[in-house]
Coordinates of C-alpha atoms in Angstrom, one line a residue:
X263 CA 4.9 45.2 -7.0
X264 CA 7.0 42.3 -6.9
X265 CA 5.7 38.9 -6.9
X266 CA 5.9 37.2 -3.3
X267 CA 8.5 34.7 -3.0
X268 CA 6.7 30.8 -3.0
X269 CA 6.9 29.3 0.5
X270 CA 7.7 26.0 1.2
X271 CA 4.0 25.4 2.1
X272 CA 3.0 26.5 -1.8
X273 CA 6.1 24.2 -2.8
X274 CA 4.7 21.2 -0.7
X275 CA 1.0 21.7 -2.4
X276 CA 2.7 22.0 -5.6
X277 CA 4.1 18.6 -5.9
X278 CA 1.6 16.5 -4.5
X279 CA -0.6 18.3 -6.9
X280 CA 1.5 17.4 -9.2
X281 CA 2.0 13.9 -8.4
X282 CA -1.6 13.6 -8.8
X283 CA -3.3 14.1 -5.3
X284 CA -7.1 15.4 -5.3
X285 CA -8.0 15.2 -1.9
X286 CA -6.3 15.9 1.7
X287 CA -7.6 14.3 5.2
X288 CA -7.1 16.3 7.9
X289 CA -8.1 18.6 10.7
X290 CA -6.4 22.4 10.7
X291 CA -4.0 23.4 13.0
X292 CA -1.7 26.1 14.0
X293 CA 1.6 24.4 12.6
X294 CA -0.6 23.4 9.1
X295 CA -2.4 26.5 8.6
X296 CA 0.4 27.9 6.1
X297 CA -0.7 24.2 3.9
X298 CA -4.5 24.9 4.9
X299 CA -3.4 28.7 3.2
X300 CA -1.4 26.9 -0.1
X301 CA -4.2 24.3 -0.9
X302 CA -7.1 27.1 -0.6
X303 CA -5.1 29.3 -3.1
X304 CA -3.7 26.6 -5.4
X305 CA -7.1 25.2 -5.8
X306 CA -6.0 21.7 -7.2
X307 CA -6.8 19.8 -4.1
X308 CA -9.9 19.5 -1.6
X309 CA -9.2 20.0 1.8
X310 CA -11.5 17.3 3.3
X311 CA -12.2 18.3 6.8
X312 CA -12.3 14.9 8.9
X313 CA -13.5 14.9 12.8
X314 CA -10.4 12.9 13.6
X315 CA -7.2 12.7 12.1
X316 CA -7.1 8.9 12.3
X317 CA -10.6 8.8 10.1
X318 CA -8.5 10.8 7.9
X319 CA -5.4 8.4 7.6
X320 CA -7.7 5.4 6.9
X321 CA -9.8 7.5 4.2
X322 CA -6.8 8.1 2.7
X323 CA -6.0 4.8 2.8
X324 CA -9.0 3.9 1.2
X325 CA -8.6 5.8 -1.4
X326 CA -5.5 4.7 -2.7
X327 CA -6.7 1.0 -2.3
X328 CA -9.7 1.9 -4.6
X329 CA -7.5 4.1 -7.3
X330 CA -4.3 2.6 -7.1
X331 CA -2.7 6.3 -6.6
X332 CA -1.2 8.3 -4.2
X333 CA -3.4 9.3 -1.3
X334 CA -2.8 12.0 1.8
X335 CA -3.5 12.7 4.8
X336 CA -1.9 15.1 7.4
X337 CA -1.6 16.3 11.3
X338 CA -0.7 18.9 13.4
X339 CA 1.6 19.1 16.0
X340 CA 1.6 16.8 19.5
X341 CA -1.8 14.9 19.6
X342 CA -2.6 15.7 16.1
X343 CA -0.1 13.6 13.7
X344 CA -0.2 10.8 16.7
X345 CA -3.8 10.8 15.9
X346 CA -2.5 9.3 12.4
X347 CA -1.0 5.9 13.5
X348 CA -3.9 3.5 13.6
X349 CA -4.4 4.4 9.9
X350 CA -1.1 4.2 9.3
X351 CA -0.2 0.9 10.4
X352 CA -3.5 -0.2 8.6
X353 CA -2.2 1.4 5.3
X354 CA 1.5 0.5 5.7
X355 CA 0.4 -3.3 6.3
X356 CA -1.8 -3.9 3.0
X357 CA 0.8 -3.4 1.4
X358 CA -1.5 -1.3 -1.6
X359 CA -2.3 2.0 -0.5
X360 CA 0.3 4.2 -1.3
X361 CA -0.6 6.9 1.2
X362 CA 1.6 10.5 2.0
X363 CA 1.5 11.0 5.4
X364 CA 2.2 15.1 6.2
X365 CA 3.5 14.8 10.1
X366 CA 3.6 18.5 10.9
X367 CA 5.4 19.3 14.4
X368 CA 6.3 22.5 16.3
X369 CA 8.9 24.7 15.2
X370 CA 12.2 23.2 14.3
X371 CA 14.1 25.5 17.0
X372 CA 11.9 23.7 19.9
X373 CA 13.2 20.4 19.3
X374 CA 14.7 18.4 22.2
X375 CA 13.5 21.2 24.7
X376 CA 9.9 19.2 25.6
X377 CA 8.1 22.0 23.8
X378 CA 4.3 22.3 24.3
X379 CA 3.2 19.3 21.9
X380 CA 6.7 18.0 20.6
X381 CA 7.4 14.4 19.4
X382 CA 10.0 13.0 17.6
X383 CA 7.8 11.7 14.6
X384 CA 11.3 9.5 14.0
X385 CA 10.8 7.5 16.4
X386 CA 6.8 7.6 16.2
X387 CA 6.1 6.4 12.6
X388 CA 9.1 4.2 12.0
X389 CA 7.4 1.0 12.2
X390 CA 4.5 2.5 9.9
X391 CA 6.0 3.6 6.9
X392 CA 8.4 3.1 4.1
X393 CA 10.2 6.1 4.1
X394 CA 10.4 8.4 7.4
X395 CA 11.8 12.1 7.6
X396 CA 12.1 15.0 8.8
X397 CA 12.8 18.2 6.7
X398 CA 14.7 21.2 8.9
X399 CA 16.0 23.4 6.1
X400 CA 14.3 24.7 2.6
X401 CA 16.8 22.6 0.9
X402 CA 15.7 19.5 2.3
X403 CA 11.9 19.8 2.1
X404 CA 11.5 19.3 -1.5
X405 CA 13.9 16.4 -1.8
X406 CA 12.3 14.5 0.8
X407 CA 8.5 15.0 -0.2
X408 CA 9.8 13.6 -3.5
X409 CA 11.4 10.9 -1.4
X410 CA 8.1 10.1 0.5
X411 CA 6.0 10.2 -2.4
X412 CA 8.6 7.9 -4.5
X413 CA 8.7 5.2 -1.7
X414 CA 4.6 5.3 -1.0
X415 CA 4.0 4.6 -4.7
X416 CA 7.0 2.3 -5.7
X417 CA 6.7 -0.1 -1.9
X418 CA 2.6 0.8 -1.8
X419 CA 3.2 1.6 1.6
X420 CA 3.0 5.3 3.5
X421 CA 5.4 8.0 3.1
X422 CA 6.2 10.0 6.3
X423 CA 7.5 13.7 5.4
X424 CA 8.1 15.6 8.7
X425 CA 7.2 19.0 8.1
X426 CA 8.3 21.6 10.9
X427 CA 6.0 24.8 11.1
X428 CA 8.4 27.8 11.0
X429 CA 9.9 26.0 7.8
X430 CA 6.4 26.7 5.9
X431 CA 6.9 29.9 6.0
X432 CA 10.4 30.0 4.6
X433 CA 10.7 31.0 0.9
X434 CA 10.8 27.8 -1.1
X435 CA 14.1 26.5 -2.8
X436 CA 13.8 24.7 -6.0
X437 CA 15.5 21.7 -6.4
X438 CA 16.5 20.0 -9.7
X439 CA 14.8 16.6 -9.3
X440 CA 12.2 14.3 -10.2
X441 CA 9.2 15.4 -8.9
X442 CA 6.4 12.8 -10.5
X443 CA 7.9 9.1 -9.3
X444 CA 6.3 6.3 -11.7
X445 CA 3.8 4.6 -10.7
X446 CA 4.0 1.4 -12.8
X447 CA 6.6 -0.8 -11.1
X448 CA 8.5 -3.3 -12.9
X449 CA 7.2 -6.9 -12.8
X450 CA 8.9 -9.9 -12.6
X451 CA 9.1 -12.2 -14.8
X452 CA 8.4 -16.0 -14.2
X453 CA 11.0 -18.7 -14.4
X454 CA 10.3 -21.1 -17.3
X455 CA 11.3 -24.2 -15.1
X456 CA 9.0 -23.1 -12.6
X457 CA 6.2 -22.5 -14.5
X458 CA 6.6 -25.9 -16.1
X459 CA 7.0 -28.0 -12.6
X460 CA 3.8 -26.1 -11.6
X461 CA 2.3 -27.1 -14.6
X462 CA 3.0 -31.0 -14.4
X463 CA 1.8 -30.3 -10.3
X464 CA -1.8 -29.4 -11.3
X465 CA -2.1 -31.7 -14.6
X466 CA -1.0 -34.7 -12.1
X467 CA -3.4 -33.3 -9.2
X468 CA -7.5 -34.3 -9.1
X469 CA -8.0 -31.5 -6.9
X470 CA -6.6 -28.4 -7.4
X471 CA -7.8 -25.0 -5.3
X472 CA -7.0 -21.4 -5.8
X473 CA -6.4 -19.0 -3.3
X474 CA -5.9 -15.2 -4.3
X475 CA -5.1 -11.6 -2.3
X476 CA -4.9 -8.2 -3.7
X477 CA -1.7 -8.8 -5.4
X478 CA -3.9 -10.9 -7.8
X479 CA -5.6 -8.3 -9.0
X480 CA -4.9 -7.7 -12.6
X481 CA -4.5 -11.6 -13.0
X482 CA -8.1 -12.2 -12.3
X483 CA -8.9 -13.2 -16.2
X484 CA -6.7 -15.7 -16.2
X485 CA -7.2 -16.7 -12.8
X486 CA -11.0 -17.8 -14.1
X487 CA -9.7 -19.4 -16.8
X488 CA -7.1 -21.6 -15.2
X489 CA -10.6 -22.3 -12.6
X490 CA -12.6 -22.9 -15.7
X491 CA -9.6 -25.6 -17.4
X492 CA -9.5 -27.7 -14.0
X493 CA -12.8 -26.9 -12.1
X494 CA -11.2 -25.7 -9.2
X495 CA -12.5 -23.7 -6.5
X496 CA -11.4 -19.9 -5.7
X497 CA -10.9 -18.5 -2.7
X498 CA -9.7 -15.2 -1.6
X499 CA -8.7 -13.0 1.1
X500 CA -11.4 -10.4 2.8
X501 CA -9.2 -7.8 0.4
X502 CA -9.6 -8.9 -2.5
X503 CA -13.3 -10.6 -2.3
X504 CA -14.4 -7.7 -4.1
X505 CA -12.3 -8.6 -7.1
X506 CA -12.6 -12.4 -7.1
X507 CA -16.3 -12.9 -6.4
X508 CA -18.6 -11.2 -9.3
X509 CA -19.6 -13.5 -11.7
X510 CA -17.1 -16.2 -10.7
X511 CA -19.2 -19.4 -10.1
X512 CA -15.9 -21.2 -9.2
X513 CA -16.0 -18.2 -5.4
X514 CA -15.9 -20.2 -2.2
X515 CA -15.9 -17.5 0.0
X516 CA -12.9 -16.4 2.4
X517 CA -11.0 -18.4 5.1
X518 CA -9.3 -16.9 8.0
X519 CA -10.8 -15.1 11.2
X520 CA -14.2 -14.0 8.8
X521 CA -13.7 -16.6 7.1
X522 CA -16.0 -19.7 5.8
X523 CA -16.2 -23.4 6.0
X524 CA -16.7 -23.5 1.9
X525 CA -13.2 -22.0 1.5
X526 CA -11.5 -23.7 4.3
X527 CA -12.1 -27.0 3.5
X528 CA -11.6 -26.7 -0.2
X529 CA -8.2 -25.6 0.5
X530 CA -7.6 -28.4 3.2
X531 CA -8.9 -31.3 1.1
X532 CA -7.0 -30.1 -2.1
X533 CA -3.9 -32.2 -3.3
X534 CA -2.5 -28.7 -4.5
X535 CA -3.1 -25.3 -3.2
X536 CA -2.4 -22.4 -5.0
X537 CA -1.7 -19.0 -3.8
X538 CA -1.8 -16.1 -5.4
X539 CA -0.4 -12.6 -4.8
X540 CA -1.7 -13.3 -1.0
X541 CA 0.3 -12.6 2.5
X542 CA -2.9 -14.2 4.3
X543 CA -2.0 -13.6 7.9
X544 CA -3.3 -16.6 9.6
X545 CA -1.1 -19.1 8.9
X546 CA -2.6 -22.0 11.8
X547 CA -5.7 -21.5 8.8
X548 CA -3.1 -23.3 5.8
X549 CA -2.9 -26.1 5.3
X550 CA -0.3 -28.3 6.5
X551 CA -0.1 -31.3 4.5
X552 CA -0.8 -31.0 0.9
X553 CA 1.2 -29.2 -2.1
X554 CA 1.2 -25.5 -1.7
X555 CA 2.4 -23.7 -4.6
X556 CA 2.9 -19.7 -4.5
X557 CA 3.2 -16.9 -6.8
X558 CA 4.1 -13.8 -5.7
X559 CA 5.7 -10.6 -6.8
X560 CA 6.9 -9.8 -4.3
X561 CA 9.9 -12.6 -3.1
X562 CA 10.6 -11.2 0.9
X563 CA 6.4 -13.3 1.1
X564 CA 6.8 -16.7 -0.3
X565 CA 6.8 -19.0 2.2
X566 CA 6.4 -16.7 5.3
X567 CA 3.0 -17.7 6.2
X568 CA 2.3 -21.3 4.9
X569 CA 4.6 -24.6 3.9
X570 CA 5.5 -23.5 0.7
X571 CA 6.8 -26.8 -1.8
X572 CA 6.8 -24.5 -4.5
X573 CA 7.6 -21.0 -4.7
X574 CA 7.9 -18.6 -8.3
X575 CA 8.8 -15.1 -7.6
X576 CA 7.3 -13.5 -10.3
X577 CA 4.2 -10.6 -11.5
X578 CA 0.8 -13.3 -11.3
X579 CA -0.4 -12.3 -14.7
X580 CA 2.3 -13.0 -16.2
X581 CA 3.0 -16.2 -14.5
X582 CA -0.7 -17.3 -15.1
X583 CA -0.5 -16.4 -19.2
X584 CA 3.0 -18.8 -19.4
X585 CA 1.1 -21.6 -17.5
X586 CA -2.0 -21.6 -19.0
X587 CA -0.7 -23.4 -22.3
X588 CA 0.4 -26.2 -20.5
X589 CA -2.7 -27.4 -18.9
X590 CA -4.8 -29.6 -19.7

């Protein structure tokens, strides 16, 4: 007997296996069922059963925050891929949970002819996500997944891939093309002027405090050390408190809505403020008087929330190692 031909749906399991996805969020339904059918028979991924899809858009979310990898969630036609945008928005706004959001709709030859549950995800997820599409032929449904994952991972943001149900039935086409997108993005490196102005800011300054977000992650060791050198106190986002406050004896808590009066005023009475890999959202919480310095690595955030005197667009780790010499 001949081997059956792959379907689309087996193509789509196939490459976010491949990309490294373990676990999917979502409720069944008639237009999934052919991915329900792919992941029970590939057997590389756990179908996680959620009682909502929008529980299963922020668990995804959660888990790429925790891993760092590519997380996904998916919904069925009408109500059920709506269901996803609360998570979305949440996941699309941290700006570190790479998340793949499967929007499965009615079939393709329904659309425009206010068919029993359509939408037009387009316009639906477009101010959630990086990358936003819908596939409508066998040729295009592998080159866009790849597209969705590759923006999700490389922008940490979510990946929309519109997936019609009559096309996961169709016999899959293979595509040559990259299939695995890196997930190590390129950091920047710091200006050397920069790093020595910031320097002569904080030797200069009696009272220095550090402020951190997520970004700052991998820069926490020398983000205690440069505490340690000038005795200044750390504060961080609600994000990244889990990162900044075990065994740091320099942790003031968080400022903001949950915030506390420990951090607040330690980065209102400092002569220099440091951020760090933050895009803390309440900006009437800043500061509005003293030296603020930030580094970020991503440029499009310096200066967008606070009164930035100093900005260095450039990966925090590496930043903090070129600094560190300097002070004293």
């Amino acid at each position: 007997m001949d081997k059956k031909p792959k379907t689309i749906a087996d193509q789509v399991v196939d490459m976010i296996a491949g990309a490294g996805v373990k676990h999917l969020y979502a409720i069944t339904g008639d237009s999934l069922n052919c991915v329900n059918d792919a992941v029970r028979r590939d057997g590389r991924i756990e179908w996680i059963h959620v009682r909502h899809e929008e529980t299963g858009a922020f668990a995804a979310g959660a888990e790429a925050m925790l891993t760092g990898k590519l997380a996904c969630c998916a919904g069925s036609s009408g109500p059920g891929h709506v269901h996803l945008i609360n998570g979305l928005y949440d996941n699309n706004r941290s700006n570190c949970a790479p998340v793949l959001a499967i929007a499965s709709t009615c079939d393709s030859s329904q659309f425009g002819t206010q068919y029993f549950q359509e939408t037009d995800t387009i316009r639906l997820f477009d101010d959630c996500s990086v990358y936003n599409q819908v596939a409508n032929t066998s040729e295009q449904a592998p080159r866009m997944l790849q597209a969705a994952m590759q923006y999700a991972i490389e922008k940490k943001g979510v990946g929309v891939f519109g997936l019609p149900g009559d096309l996961t039935q169709k016999d899959a086409v293979e595509i040559n093309t990259s299939l695995h997108p890196s997930s190590s993005p390129r950091p920047i490196m710091p200006d050397d002027d920069e790093i020595t102005r910031l320097a002569d800011v904080i030797n200069k300054a009696e009272k220095v405090t550090i402020y951190c977000g997520i970004g700052a992650e991998k820069a926490m060791p020398e983000i205690l050390e440069l505490a340690r050198l000038i005795k200044a106190p750390v504060g961080s986002t609600v994000k990244a408190k889990f990162m900044v406050q075990p065994e740091n004896v320099f942790f003031v808590g968080t400022t903001g809505l949950s915030g506390f009066t420990s951090c607040y005023r330690a980065m209102h009475e400092a002569e220099v403020l440091l951020l760090i890999g933050t895009d803390f959202p309440f900006s009437p919480f800043m500061p509005k008087e003293n030296f603020i310095a930030q580094i970020d690595q991503r440029p499009e955030t310096i200066g967008r929330r606070a009164n930035v005197s100093l900005g260095i667009a450039a990966d925090s780790k590496l930043a903090l190692k070129k600094l560190l010499p300097s002070i004293k």
